[in-house]
Coordinates of C-alpha atoms and ligand atoms in Angstrom, one line a residue:
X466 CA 42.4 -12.7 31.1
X467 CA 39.4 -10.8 29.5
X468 CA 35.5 -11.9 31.9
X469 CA 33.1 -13.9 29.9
X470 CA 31.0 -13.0 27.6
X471 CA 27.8 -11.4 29.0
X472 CA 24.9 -11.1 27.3
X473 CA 23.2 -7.9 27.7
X474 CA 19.7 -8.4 26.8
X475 CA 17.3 -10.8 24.4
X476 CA 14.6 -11.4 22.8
X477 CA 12.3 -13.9 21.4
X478 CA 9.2 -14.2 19.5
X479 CA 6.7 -16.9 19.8
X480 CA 4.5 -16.4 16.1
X481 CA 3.8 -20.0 15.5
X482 CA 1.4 -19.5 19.1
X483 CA 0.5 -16.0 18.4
X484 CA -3.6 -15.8 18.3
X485 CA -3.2 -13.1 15.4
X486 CA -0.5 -14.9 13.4
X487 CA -0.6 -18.4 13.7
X488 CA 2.6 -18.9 12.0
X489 CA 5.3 -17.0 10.1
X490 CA 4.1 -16.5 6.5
X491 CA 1.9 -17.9 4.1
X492 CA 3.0 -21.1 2.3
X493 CA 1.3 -23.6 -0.6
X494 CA -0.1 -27.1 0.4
X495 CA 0.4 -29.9 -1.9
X496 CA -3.2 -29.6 -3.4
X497 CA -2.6 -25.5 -3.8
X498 CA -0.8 -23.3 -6.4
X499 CA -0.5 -19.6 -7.1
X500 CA -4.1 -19.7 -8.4
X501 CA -5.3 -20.2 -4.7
X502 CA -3.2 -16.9 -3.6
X503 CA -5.1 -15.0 -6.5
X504 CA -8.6 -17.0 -5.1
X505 CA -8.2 -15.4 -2.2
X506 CA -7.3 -11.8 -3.0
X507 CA -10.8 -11.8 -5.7
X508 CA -13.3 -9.6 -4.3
X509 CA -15.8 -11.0 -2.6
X510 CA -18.8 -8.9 -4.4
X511 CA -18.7 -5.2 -4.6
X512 CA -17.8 -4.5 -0.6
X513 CA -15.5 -6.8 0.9
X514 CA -11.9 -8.4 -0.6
X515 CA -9.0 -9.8 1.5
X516 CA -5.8 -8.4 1.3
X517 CA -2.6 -9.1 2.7
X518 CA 0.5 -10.8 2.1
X519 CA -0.8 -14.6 1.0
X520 CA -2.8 -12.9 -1.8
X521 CA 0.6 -12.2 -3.7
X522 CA 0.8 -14.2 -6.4
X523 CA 4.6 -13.6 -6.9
X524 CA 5.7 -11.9 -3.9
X525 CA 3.8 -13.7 -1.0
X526 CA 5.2 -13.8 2.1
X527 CA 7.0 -10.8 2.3
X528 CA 6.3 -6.9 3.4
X529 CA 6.2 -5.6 0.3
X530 CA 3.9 -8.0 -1.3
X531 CA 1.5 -7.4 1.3
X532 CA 1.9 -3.7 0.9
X533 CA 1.3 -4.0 -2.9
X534 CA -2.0 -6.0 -2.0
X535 CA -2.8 -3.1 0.4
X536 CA -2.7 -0.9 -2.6
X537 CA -4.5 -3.3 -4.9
X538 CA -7.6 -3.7 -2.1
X539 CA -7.5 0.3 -1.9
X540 CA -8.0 1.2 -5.4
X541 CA -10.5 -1.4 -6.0
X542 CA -12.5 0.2 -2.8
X543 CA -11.7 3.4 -4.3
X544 CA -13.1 2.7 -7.7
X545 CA -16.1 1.7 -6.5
X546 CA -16.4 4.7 -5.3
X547 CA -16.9 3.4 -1.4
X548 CA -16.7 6.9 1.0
X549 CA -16.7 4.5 4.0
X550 CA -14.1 1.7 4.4
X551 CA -13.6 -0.6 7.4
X552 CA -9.9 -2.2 7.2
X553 CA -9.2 -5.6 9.3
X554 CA -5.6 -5.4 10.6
X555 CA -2.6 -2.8 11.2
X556 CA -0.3 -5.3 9.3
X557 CA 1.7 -3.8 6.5
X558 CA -1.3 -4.3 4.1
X559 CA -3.9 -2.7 6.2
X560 CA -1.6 -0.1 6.7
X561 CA -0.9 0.3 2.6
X562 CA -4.8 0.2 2.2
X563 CA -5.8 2.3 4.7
X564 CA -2.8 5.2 3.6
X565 CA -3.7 5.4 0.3
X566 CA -7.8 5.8 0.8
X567 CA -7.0 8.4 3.7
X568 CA -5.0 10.4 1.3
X569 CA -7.4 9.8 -1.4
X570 CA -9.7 11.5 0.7
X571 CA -12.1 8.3 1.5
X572 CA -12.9 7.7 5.4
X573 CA -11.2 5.2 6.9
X574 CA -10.7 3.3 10.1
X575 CA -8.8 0.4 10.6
X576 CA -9.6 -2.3 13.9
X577 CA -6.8 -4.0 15.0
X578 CA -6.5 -6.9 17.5
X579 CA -3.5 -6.2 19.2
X580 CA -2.2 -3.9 21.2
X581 CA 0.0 -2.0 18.4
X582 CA 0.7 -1.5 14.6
X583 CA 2.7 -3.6 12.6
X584 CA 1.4 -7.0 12.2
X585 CA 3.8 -9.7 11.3
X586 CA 6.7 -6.3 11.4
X587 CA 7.2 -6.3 14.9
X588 CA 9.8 -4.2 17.0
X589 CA 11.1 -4.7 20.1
X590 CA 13.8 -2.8 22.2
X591 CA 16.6 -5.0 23.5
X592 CA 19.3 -3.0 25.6
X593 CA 19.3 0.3 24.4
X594 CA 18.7 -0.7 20.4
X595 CA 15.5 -1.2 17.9
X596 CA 15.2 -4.6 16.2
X597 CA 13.0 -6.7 14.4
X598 CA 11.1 -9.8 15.8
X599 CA 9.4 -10.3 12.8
X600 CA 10.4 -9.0 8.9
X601 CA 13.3 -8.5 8.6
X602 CA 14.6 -7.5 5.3
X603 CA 13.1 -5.4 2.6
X604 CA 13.7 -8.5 0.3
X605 CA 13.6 -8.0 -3.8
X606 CA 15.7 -5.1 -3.5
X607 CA 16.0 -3.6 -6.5
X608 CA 11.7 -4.1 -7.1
X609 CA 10.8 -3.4 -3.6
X610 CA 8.5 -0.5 -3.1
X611 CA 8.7 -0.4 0.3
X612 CA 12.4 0.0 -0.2
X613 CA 11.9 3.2 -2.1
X614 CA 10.1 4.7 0.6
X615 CA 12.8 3.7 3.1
X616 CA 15.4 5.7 0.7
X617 CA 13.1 8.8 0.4
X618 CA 13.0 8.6 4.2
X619 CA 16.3 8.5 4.6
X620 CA 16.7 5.1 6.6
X621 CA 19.8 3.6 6.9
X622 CA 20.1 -0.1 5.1
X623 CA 22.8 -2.5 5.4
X624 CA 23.1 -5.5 2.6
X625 CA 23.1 -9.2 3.8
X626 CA 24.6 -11.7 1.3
X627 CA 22.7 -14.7 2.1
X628 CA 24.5 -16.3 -1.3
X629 CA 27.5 -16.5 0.7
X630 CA 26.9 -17.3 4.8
X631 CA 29.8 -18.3 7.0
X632 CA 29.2 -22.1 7.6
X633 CA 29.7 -23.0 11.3
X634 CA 30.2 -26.3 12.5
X635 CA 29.4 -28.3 9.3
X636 CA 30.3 -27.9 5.2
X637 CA 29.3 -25.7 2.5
X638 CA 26.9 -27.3 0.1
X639 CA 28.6 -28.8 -3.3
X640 CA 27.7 -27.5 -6.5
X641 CA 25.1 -28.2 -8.3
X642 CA 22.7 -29.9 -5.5
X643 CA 20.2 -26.9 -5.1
X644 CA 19.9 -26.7 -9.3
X645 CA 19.2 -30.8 -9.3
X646 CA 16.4 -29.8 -6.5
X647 CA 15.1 -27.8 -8.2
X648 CA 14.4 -29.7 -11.5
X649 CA 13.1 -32.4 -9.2
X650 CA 10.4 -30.0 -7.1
X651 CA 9.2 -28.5 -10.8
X652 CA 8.5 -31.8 -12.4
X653 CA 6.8 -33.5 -9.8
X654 CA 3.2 -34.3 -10.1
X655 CA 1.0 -30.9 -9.5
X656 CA -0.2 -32.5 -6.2
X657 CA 3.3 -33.9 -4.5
X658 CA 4.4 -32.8 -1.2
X659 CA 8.3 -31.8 -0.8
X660 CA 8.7 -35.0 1.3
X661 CA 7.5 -37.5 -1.7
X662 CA 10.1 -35.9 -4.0
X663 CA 12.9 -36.4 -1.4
X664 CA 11.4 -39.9 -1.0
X665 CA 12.2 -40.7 -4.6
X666 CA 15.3 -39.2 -4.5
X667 CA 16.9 -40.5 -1.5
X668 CA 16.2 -44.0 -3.3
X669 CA 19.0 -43.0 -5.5
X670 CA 21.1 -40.1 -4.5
X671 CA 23.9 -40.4 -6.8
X672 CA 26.0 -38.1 -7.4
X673 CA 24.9 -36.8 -4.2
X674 CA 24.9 -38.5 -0.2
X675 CA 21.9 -38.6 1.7
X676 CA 23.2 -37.2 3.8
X677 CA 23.8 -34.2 1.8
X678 CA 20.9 -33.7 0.4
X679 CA 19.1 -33.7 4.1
X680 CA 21.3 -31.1 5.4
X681 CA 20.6 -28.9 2.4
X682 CA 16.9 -29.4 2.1
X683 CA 17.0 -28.8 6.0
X684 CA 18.8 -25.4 5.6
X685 CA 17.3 -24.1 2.2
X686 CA 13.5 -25.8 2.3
X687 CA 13.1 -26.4 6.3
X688 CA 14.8 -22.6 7.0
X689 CA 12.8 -20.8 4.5
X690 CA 9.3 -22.7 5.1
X691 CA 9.2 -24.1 8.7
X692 CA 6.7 -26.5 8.0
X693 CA 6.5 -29.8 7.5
X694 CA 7.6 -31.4 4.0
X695 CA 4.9 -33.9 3.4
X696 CA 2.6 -30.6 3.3
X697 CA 4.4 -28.7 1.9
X698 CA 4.0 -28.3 -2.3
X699 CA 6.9 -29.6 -4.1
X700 CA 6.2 -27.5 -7.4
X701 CA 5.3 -24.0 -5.6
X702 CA 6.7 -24.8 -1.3
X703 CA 10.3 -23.2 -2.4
X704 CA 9.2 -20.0 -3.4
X705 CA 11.3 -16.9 -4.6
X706 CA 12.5 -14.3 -2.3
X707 CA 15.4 -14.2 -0.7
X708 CA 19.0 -13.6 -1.8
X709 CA 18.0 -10.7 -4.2
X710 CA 20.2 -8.1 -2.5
X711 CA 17.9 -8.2 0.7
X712 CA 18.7 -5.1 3.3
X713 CA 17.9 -4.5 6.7
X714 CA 17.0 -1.4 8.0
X715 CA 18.6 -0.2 11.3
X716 CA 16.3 0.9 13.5
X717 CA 13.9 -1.7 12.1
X718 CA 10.8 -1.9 10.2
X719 CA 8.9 0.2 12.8
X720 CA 10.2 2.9 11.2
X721 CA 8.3 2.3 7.4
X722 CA 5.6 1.2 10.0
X723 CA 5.2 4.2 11.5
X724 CA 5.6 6.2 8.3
X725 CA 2.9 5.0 6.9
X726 CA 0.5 4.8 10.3
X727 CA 1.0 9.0 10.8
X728 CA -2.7 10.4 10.8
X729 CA -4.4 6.9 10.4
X730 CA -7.7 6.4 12.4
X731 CA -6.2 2.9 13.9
X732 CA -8.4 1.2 16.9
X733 CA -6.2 -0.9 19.0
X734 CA -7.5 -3.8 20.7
X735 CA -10.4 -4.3 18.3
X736 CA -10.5 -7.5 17.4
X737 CA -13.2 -8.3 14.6
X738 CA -15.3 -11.5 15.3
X739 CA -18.2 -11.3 11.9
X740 CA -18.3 -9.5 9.2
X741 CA -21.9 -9.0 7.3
X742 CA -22.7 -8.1 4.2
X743 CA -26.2 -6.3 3.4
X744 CA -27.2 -4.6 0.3
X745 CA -26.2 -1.1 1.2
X746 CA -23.3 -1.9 3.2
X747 CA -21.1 -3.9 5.8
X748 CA -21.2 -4.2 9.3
X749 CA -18.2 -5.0 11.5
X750 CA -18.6 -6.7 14.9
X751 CA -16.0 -7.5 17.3
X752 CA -15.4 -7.5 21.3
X753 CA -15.5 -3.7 21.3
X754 CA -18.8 -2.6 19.2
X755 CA -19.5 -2.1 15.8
X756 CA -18.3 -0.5 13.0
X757 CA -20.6 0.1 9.8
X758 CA -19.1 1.4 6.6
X759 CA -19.5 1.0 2.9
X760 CA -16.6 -1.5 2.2
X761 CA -14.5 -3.5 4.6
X762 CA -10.9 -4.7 3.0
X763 CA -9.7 -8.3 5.2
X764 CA -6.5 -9.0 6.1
X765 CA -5.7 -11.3 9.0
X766 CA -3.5 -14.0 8.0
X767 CA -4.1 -17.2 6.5
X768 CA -3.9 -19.5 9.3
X769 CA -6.2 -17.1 10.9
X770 CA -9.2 -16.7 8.8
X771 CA -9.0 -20.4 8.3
X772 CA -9.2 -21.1 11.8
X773 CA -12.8 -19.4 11.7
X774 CA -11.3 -16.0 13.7
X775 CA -13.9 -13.9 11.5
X776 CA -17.5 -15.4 10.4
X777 CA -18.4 -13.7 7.6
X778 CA -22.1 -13.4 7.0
X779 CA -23.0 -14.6 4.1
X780 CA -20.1 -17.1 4.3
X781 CA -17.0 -16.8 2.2
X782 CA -17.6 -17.9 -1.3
X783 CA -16.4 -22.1 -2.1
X784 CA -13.3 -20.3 -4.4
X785 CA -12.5 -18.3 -0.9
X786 CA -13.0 -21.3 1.4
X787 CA -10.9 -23.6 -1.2
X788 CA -8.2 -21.1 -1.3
X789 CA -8.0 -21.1 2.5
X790 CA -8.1 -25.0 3.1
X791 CA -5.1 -25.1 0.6
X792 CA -2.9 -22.5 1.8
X793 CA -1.0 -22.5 4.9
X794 CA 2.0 -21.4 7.6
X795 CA 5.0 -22.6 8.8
X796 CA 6.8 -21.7 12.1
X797 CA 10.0 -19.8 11.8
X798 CA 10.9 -18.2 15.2
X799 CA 13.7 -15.7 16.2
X800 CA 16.1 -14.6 18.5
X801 CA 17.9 -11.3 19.3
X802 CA 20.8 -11.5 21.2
X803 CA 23.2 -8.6 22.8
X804 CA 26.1 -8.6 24.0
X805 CA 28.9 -6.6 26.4
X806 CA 31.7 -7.9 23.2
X807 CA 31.8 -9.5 20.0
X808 CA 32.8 -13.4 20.2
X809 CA 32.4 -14.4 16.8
X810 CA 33.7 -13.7 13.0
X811 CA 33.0 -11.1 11.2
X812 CA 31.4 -11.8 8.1
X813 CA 27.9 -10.5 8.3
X814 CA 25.7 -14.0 8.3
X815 CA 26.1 -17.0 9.1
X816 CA 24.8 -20.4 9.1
X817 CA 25.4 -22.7 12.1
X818 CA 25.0 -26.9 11.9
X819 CA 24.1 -28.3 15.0
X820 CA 23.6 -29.1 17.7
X821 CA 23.2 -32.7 15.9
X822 CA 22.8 -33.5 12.2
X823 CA 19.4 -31.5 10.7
X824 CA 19.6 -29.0 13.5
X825 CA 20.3 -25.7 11.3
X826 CA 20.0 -22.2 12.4
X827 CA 20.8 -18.9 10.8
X828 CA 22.2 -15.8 12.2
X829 CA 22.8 -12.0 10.8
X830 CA 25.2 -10.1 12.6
X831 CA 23.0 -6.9 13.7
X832 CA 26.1 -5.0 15.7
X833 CA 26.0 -2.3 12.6
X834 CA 22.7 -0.8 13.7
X835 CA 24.1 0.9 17.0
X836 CA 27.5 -1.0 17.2
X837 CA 26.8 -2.9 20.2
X838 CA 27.7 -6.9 19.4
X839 CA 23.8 -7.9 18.4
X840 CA 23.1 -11.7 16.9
X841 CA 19.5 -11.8 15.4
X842 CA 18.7 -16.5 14.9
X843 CA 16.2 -17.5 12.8
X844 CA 15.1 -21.2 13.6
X845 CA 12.5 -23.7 12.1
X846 CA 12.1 -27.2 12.1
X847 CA 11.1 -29.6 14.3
X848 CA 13.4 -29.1 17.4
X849 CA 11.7 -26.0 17.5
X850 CA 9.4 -28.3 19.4
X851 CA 12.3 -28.7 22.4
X852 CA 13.9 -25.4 21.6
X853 CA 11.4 -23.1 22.0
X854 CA 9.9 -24.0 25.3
X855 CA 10.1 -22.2 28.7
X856 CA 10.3 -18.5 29.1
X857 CA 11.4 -15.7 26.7
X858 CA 15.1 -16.1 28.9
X859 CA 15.1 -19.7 28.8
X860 CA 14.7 -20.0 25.6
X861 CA 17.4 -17.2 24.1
X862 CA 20.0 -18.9 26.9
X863 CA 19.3 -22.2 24.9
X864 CA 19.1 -20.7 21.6
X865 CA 22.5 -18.5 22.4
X866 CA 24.5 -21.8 23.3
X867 CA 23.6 -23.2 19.8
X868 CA 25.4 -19.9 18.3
X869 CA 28.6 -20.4 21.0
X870 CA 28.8 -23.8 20.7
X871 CA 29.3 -23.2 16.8
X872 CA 31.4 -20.7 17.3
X873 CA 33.3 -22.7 19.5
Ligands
FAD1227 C1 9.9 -14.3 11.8 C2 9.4 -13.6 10.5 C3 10.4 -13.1 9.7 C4 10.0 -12.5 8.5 N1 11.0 -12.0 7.7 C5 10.6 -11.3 6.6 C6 11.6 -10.5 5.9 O1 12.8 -10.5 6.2 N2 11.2 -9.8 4.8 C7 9.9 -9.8 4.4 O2 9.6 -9.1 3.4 N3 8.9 -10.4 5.1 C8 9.3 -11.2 6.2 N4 8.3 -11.8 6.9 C9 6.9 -11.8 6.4 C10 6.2 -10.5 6.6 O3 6.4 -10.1 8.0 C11 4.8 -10.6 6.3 O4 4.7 -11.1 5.0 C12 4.0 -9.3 6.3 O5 4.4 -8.5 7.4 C13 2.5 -9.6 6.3 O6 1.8 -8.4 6.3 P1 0.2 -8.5 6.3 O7 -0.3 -7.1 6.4 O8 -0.2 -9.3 5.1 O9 -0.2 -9.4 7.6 P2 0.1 -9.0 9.1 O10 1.3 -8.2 9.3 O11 -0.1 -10.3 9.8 O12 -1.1 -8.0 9.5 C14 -2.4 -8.5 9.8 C15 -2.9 -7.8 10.9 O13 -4.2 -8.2 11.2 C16 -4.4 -8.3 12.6 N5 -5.5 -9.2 12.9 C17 -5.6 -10.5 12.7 N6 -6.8 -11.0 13.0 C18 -7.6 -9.9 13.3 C19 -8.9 -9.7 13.7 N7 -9.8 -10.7 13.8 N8 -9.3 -8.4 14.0 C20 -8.5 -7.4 13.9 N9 -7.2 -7.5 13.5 C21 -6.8 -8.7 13.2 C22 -3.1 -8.8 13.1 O14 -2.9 -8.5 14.5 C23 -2.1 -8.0 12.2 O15 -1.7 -6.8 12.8 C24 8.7 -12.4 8.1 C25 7.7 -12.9 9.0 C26 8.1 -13.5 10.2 C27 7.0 -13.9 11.1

């Protein structure tokens, strides 16, 4: 008889309590739209602008969208011909804006909070291998310019089809429920939430069950979002993204990361507290000094800035502050798991129903990046709330039962 399965190592990440994250990725209220996204990203006069991933007004939420902004702060800073710029944030959009200026000659130094580079891309050793805690996927494939520096490095990619996941423990969606969903989020009024739409519909479901349409708005809307639905904006909470030939790179995202970091001035464990403006200049204050420079390019996360992290003198402008109040996070948290052998299909990913009724997880099969049995879980939703409690071990020991159980 072969021993039981022993897991070798784990992982967890805890972003919807992180200080310099405050949730997974930018998302659209019921009162917001697009416009607030492009609100944000204005500049804020001639020497300060935010950047970073909630600024996109198509491709929020993701690496390469923030890396774009990156670009876009940089060339306006560049343009204006600033020598001097001051960059909040060693995410991939401080990082985009801080490579192009350096090579464009302009002076640059970036002050980041934590204790190392990435941002919301954050790697983490587990047993022997490289993974990602946060991004995942270069997403948008075929348009992803983060993806074409991946290929010119070389890095090894592997394709998830999230079109087609293995269902465990529970049924594959019928036909035609996420089209009808659809229709129903783009005609609601411009200020519904998700939930009021569902409200409506649930009145009268037909063709569908209720209890089909839960489970799928729990897997598709719940999964992708991780906040809750009555926030959430029906016209512009589903945004696109996924399933449009997303590959992960093994090794992880550290390595784009680290690409782009080479011969950047970054100052860990800078945290900036005020930004002000003057006439000739800004000034950057934070728990470790100050740091005075022409321009300064913003680009702590939503939840972040709107928690008042930063108090920017003279205050942010009413289009800024507007922008903020409307745009938000949810909480999607994962999971790495290793193991001594492989206890499950093969298929690549997979999406697991239970423990009870709107209790969805999703999984990718990670063993291709050193061929060690690896199970990266993305959850959300509110028995994240039970779930995700105790320490790092507790929690993968609950979260890995969820996977077995399914498994069976
Ligand atoms: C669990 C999870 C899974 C994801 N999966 C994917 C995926 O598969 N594909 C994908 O494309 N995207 C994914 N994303 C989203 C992606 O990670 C982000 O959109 C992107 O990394 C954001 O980059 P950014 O530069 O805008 O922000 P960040 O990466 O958050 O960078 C901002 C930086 O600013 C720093 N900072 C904050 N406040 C201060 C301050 N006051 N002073 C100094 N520094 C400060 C932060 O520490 C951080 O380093 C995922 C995110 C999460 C959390």
């Amino acid at each position: 008889m072969s021993h039981p399965v022993q897991l070798l190592g784990s992982a967890v990440s805890r972003w919807g309590a992180d200080p310099w994250a405050l949730g997974s990725w930018s998302l659209i209220g019921r009162h917001g739209g697009p416009r607030d996204r492009v609100a944000l990203g204005t500049p804020i006069g001639g020497r300060v602008r935010i950047a970073g991933e909630a600024t996109h007004a198509t491709r929020a939420g993701m690496t390469h969208g923030a890396y774009e902004q990156g670009l876009a702060a940089a060339a306006w800073a560049a343009d204006r011909g600033h020598a001097r710029v001051a960059v909040v944030g060693a995410g991939m959009a401080g990082l985009a804006a801080a490579r192009a200026l350096t090579d464009g000659g302009v002076e640059v130094t970036i002050w980041e909070a934590r204790d190392r580079i990435g941002g919301r891309t954050a790697g983490v050793d587990v047993a022997g291998g490289a993974f990602d805690l946060g991004a995942n996927w270069l997403q948008q494939y075929d348009e992803n310019v983060l993806a074409r520096i991946a290929e010119d490095l070389g890095l090894t990619m592997i394709v998830t089809d999230f079109n087609d996941p293995l269902v465990l423990r529970g049924e594959p969606f019928p036909d035609g429920l996420e089209d009808d969903l659809r229709r129903r989020l783009a005609s609601a009024a411009p200020d519904a939430g998700i939930a009021d739409v569902l409200d409506a519909w649930l009145r009268d479901p037909a063709p569908w069950t209720a209890a089909e349409i839960h489970r799928f708005v729990a897997a598709e809307i719940v999964m992708d979002a991780g906040a809750p639905l009555s926030w959430l904006s029906a016209r512009h909470g589903f945004e696109p993204g996924v399933g449009e030939g997303d590959r992960w790179i093994a090794g992880g995202y550290r390595l784009l990361v680290r690409h782009l970091a080479t011969g950047i001035d970054v100052r860990l464990r800078h945290p900036a507290r005020h930004l002000l403006t003057l006439p000739d200049g800004v000034v950057l204050t934070g728990d470790a000094g100050t740091l005075r420079a022409d321009a300064a390019i913003v680009t702590a996360p939503v939840p972040v800035l709107a928690a008042g992290a930063i108090t920017f003198d003279p205050p942010l402008p009413e289009p800024h502050r507007t922008a903020l109040s409307r745009l938000g996070a949810g909480r999607v948290e994962k999971v790495i798991l290793r193991f001594d052998r492989r206890f499950w299909p093969e298929h690549g990913y997979y999406r697991v129903h239970g423990p009870s009724e709107l209790c969805i997880s999703e999984w990718l099969d990670a063993s291709a990046a050193d061929g060690v049995p690896t199970l990266v879980g993305l959850f959300a939703g509110p028995w994240l709330d039970d779930l995700w409690t105790g320490t790092d071990r507790e929690v993968a020991a609950r979260a890995a039962e969820v996977f077995r159980a399914a498994v069976g």
